[in-house]
Amino acid sequence: MTLVRYNPLNNFVPGTFGDFIESVLRDAPARKDIDFTPAVDILKEKDHVELQLVAPGMSKEDFKIDVDQNSLTIRGERVLSDEAKTKLQKRESNYGKFSRAFKLTDDINQEKITATYVEGILKVKLPLIEKKETKSIIEVK
């Protein structure tokens, strides 16, 4: 195992130009009223799609989820406590308002969408509409 000395400037000097562009686009909020963009993983199962939004240190009341015209929007705000503000020596995590929007496909059952927040991850379950296979036999005349 090799020990590597921590250098805070490493975060400012990307390995390639592509890494630089990606970091700028990833970290830049799309709107002025948005402070950061939390990471989201999207998983597809046989009967549903699940969005997993990483947002540690929040409570379920901090989220607002809207579904409108085939669009799902997750909004929230992660607030730094006054106690943490006075003791904070270095901050690497994000705080402030955020918003993420997702286009819903026609095979999502919008009436049965559910959300849970456990251990810092907001899980939004998007059930798929069951496709009924219709099989018919056509008589040849």
XYZ file of C-alpha atoms in Angstrom:
141
model
C 0.000 0.000 0.000
C 1.308 3.428 -0.921
C 0.556 6.467 1.191
C -0.426 9.527 -0.789
C -0.298 12.964 0.761
C -3.612 14.838 0.524
C -3.388 17.886 -1.695
C -6.542 20.046 -1.802
C -5.463 21.458 -5.177
C -6.003 18.044 -6.785
C -9.722 18.795 -6.878
C -9.052 21.950 -8.885
C -6.748 20.393 -11.457
C -8.633 17.718 -13.415
C -6.760 14.947 -15.205
C -8.137 15.787 -18.634
C -10.013 18.620 -20.262
C -13.054 16.329 -20.460
C -12.923 15.840 -16.686
C -12.816 19.613 -16.271
C -15.860 20.197 -18.495
C -17.764 17.383 -16.761
C -17.017 18.813 -13.306
C -18.144 22.291 -14.359
C -21.379 21.013 -15.890
C -22.070 18.670 -12.972
C -21.493 21.260 -10.267
C -23.092 24.266 -11.948
C -26.696 24.759 -10.905
C -29.072 25.164 -13.831
C -31.034 27.990 -12.206
C -30.074 30.831 -9.918
C -32.426 29.681 -7.143
C -30.759 26.246 -7.051
C -27.636 25.853 -4.903
C -26.571 22.313 -5.814
C -27.609 19.166 -7.656
C -27.732 15.945 -5.618
C -26.635 12.705 -7.258
C -29.352 10.369 -8.535
C -29.084 6.699 -9.462
C -31.810 5.192 -11.668
C -32.491 1.470 -11.393
C -34.811 -0.527 -13.631
C -36.487 -3.612 -12.242
C -38.960 -5.941 -13.927
C -42.037 -4.168 -12.535
C -40.766 -0.669 -11.679
C -38.118 2.004 -12.083
C -36.513 3.439 -8.945
C -34.860 6.831 -8.524
C -32.368 6.981 -5.652
C -31.479 10.556 -4.720
C -28.526 10.854 -2.340
C -29.343 13.476 0.313
C -27.844 12.714 3.735
C -28.717 14.747 6.798
C -32.265 15.589 5.765
C -35.688 14.467 6.914
C -38.620 13.308 4.801
C -40.367 16.645 5.422
C -37.531 18.441 3.587
C -38.617 17.001 0.212
C -41.408 18.017 -2.137
C -42.242 15.704 -5.031
C -44.562 16.851 -7.830
C -45.899 14.910 -10.804
C -47.295 17.040 -13.599
C -47.815 16.228 -17.283
C -45.349 13.327 -17.545
C -42.737 15.126 -15.457
C -41.602 14.285 -11.926
C -39.819 17.017 -9.956
C -38.034 16.538 -6.638
C -37.296 19.723 -4.673
C -35.717 20.197 -1.299
C -33.392 22.165 0.885
C -30.517 20.889 2.991
C -29.847 23.370 5.788
C -26.604 23.668 7.728
C -27.460 23.980 11.417
C -26.353 27.053 13.360
C -24.303 24.823 15.661
C -22.497 23.261 12.701
C -21.833 26.719 11.210
C -19.938 27.797 14.325
C -17.857 24.601 14.569
C -17.230 23.955 10.887
C -13.553 23.924 9.904
C -13.916 22.592 6.359
C -17.038 21.881 4.313
C -17.067 19.421 1.430
C -20.758 18.532 1.447
C -23.465 20.588 -0.238
C -26.165 22.653 1.434
C -28.962 24.799 0.101
C -31.876 24.386 -2.289
C -32.006 21.796 -5.027
C -34.364 20.622 -7.739
C -34.232 17.593 -10.033
C -36.725 16.923 -12.845
C -37.327 13.682 -14.729
C -39.443 12.954 -17.801
C -41.873 10.104 -17.203
C -42.463 7.671 -20.025
C -45.924 6.431 -20.966
C -45.344 3.055 -19.304
C -45.122 4.611 -15.788
C -48.239 4.291 -13.622
C -48.285 7.862 -12.263
C -51.141 7.119 -9.837
C -49.056 4.576 -7.894
C -45.739 6.426 -7.457
C -44.380 6.129 -3.898
C -41.400 7.610 -2.059
C -39.443 6.672 1.066
C -36.475 8.309 2.754
C -34.165 5.954 4.643
C -30.536 6.408 5.742
C -29.876 9.470 3.596
C -31.374 8.147 0.372
C -34.712 9.230 -1.075
C -36.154 6.313 -3.055
C -38.928 7.123 -5.519
C -40.596 4.002 -6.899
C -42.199 4.392 -10.323
C -44.375 1.323 -11.015
C -44.611 0.187 -14.609
C -47.989 -0.405 -16.219
C -48.524 -4.107 -16.729
C -48.529 -4.987 -20.367
C -51.217 -7.524 -21.043
C -50.196 -9.802 -23.799
C -53.066 -10.365 -26.109
C -52.908 -13.467 -28.152
C -55.492 -14.275 -30.715
C -55.896 -16.966 -33.245
C -57.148 -15.895 -36.614
C -59.120 -18.402 -38.545
C -58.174 -18.705 -42.177
C -61.212 -18.868 -44.482
